[in-house]
XYZ file of N, CA and C in Angstrom:
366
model
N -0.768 -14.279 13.402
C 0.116 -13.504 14.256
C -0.735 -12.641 15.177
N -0.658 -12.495 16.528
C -0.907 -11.563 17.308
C -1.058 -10.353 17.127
N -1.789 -9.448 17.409
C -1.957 -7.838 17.291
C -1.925 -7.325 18.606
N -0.817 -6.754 18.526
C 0.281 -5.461 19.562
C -0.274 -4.656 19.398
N -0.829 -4.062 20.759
C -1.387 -3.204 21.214
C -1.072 -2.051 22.929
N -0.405 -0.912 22.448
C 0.207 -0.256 23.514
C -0.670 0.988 23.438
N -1.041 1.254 24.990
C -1.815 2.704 25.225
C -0.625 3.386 25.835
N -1.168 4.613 25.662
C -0.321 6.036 26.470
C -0.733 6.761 26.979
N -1.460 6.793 28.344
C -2.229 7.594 28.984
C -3.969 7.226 28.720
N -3.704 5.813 28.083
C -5.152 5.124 27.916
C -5.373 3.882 27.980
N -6.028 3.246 28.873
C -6.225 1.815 29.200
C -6.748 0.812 27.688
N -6.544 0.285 27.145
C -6.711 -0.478 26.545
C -7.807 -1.978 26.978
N -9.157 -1.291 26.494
C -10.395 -1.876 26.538
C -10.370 -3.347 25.839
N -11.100 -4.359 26.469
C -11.690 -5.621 25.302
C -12.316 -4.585 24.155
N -13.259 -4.016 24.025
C -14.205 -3.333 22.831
C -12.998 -2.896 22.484
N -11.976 -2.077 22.848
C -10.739 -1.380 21.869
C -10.211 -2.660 21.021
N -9.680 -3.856 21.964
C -9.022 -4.526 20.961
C -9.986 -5.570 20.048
N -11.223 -5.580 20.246
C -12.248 -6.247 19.470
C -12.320 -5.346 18.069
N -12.297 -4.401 18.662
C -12.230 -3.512 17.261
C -10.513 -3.168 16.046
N -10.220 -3.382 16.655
C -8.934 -3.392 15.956
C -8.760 -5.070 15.506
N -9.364 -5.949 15.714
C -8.861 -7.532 15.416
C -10.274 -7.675 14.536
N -10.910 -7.105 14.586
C -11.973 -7.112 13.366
C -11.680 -6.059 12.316
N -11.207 -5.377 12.327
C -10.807 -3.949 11.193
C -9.410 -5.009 11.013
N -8.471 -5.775 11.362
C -7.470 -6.534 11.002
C -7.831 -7.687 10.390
N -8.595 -8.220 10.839
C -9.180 -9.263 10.266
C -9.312 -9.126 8.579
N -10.480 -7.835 8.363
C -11.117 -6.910 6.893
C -9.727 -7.160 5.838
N -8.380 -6.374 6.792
C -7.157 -6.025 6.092
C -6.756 -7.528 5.587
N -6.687 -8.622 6.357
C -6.362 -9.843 5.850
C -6.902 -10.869 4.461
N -8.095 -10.229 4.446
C -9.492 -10.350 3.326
C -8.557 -10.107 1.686
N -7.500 -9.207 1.632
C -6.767 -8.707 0.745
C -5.933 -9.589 -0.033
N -5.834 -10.819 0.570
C -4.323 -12.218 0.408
C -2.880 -11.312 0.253
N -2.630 -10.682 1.050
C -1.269 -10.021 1.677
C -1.286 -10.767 2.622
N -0.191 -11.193 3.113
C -0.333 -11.860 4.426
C 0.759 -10.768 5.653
N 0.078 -10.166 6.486
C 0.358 -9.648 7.907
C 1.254 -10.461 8.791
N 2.659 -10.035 8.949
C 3.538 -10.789 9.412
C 3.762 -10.029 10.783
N 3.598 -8.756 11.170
C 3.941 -8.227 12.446
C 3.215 -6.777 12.296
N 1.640 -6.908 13.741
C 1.271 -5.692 13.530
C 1.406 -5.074 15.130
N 1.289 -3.924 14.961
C 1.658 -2.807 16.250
C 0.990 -1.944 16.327
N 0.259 -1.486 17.247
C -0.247 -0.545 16.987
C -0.290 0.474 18.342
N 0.008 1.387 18.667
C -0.058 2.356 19.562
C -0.587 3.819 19.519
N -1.459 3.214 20.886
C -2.832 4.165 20.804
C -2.176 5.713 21.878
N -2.444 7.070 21.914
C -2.224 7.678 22.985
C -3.335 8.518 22.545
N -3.667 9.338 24.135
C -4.965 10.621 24.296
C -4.176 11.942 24.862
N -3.782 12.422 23.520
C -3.061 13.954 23.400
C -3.543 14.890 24.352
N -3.101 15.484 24.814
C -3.752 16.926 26.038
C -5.130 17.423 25.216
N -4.633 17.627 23.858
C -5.775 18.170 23.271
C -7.106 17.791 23.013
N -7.501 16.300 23.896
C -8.204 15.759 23.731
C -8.501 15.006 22.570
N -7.265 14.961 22.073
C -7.379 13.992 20.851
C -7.118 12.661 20.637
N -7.527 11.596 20.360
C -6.742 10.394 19.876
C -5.851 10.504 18.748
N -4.747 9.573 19.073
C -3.737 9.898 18.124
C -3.337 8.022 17.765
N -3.559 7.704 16.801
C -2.871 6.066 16.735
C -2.320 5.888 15.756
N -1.111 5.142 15.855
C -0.086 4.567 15.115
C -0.218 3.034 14.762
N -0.310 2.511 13.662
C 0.304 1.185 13.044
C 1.178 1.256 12.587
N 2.082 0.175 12.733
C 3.402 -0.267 11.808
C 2.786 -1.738 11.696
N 2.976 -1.954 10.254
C 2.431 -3.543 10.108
C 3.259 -4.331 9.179
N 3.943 -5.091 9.467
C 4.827 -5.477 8.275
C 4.313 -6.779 7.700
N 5.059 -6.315 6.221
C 4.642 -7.205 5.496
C 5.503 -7.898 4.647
N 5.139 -9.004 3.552
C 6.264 -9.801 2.970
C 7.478 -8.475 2.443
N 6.790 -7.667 1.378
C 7.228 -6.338 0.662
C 7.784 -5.380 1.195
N 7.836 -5.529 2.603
C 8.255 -4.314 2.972
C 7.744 -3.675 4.526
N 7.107 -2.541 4.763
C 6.379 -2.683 5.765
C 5.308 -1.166 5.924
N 4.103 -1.322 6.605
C 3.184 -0.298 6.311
C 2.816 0.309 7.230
N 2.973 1.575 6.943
C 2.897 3.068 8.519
C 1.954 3.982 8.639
N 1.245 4.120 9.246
C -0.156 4.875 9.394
C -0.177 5.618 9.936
N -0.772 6.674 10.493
C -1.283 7.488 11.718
C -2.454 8.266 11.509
N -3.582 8.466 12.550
C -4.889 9.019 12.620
C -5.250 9.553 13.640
N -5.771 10.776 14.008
C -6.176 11.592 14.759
C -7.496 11.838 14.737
N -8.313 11.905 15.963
C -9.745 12.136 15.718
C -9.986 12.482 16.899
N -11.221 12.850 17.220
C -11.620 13.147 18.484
C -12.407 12.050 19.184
N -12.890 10.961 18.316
C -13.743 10.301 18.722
C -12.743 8.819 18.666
N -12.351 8.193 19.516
C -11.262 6.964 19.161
C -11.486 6.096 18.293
N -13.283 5.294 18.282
C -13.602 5.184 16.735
C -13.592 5.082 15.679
N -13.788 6.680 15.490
C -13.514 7.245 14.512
C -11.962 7.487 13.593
N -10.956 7.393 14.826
C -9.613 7.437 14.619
C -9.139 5.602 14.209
N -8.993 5.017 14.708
C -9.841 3.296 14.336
C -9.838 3.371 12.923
N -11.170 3.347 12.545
C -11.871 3.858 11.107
C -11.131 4.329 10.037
N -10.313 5.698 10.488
C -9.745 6.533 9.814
C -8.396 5.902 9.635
N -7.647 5.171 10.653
C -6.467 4.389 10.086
C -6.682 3.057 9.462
N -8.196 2.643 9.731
C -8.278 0.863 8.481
C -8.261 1.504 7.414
N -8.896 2.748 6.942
C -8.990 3.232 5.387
C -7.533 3.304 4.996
N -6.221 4.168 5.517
C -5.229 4.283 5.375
C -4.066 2.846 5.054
N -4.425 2.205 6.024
C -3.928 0.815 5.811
C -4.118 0.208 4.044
N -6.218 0.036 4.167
C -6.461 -0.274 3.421
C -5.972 -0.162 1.911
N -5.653 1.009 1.828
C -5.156 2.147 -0.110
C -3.928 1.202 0.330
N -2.905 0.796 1.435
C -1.786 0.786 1.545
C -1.744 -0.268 0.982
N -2.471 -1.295 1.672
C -2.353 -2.947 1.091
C -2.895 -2.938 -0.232
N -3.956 -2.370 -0.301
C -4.535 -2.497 -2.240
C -3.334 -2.066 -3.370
N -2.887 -1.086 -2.908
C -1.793 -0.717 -4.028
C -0.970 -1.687 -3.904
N -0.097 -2.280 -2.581
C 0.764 -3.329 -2.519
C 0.550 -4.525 -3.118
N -0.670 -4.772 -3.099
C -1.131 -6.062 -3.943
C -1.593 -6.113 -5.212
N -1.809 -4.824 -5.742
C -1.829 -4.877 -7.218
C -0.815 -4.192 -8.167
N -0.014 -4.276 -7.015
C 1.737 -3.847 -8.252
C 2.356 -4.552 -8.544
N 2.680 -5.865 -8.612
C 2.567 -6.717 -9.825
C 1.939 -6.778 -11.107
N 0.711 -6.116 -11.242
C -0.529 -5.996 -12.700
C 0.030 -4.819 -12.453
N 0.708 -4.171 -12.487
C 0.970 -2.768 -12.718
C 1.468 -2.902 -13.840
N 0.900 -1.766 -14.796
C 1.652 -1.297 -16.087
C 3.413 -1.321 -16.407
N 3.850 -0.859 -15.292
C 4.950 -0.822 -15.525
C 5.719 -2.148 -15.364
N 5.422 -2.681 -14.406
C 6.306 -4.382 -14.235
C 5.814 -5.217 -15.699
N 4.535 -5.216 -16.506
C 4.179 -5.951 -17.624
C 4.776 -5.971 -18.955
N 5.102 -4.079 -18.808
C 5.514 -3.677 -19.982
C 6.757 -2.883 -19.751
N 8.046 -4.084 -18.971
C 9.119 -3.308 -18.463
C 10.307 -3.805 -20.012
N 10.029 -4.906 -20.780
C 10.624 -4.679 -22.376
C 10.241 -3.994 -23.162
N 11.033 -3.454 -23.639
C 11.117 -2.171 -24.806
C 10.664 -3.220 -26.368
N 9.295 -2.732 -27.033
C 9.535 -3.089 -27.943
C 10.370 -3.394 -29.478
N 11.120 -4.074 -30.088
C 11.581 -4.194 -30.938
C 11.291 -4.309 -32.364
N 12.038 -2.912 -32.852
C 11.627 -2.289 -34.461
C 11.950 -3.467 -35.254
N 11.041 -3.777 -36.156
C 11.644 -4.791 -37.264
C 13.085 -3.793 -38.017
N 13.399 -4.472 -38.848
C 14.375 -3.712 -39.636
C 13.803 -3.503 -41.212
N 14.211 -2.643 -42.028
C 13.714 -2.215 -43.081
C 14.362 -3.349 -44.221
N 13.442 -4.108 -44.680
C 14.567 -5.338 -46.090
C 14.537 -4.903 -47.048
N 14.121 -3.033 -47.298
C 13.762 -3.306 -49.101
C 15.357 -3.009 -49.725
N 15.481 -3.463 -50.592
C 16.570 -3.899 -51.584
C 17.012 -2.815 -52.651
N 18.205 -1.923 -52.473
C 18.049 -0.790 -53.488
C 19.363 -1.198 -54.536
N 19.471 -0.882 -55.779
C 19.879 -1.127 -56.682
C 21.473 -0.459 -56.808
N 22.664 -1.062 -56.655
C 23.931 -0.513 -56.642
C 24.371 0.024 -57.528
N 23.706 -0.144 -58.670
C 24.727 0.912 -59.855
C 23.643 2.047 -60.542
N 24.396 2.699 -60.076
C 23.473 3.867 -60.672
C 23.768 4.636 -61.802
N 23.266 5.026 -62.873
C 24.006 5.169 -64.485
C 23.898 6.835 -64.188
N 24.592 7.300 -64.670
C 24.522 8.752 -65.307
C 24.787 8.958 -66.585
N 24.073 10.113 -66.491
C 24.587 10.492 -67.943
C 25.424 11.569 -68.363
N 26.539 10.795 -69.441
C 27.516 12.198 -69.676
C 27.409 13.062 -70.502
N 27.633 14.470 -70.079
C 26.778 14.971 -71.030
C 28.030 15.621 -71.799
């Protein structure tokens, strides 16, 4: 699938999208498979980069955002975010809880107690 790519007050470089289709590429390395990614870049007054992914996936779908000063660096800072996103997504299946979602079952007690009980009269 293609990788969507929208600037906002920033031209959108070959090196910008070389770098985002290689940091996408990394994310694919995971066997999640990437069904629709987006990503929109803008350069805040404050001189900041600000970028957004939405990336969907079989499960559901995965939302990011990163701020940096250096665009890079902001890059960088949203593959890590992605990254925790897809690792957890792909190992919740082996999750504790889906393995061990039956309640174990108590045997029952067989010992055998004796019905007549004698007293004595006194």
């Amino acid at each position: 699938m293609t990788l969507e790519i929208t600037g906002k007050n920033i031209d959108i470089t070959p090196a910008i999208r070389e770098r985002f289709e290689f940091k996408f590429n990394k994310l694919e390395k995971l066997q999640v498979p990437l069904i629709k990614k987006h990503i929109m870049i803008s350069k805040e007054p404050s001189k900041l980069f600000k970028i957004e992914a939405s990336v969907s996936i079989a499960g559901g779908q995965l939302v990011a955002s990163a701020e940096h000063e250096d665009l890079f660096g902001a890059i960088t800072e949203l593959y890590q975010k992605l990254d925790r996103q897809l690792k957890k997504q792909a190992h919740k299946p082996n999750s504790r809880r889906a393995s061990h979602s039956e309640k174990p079952v108590q045997a029952e007690d067989t010992t055998e107690y004796d019905d007549e009980v004698e007293f004595d009269e006194a």
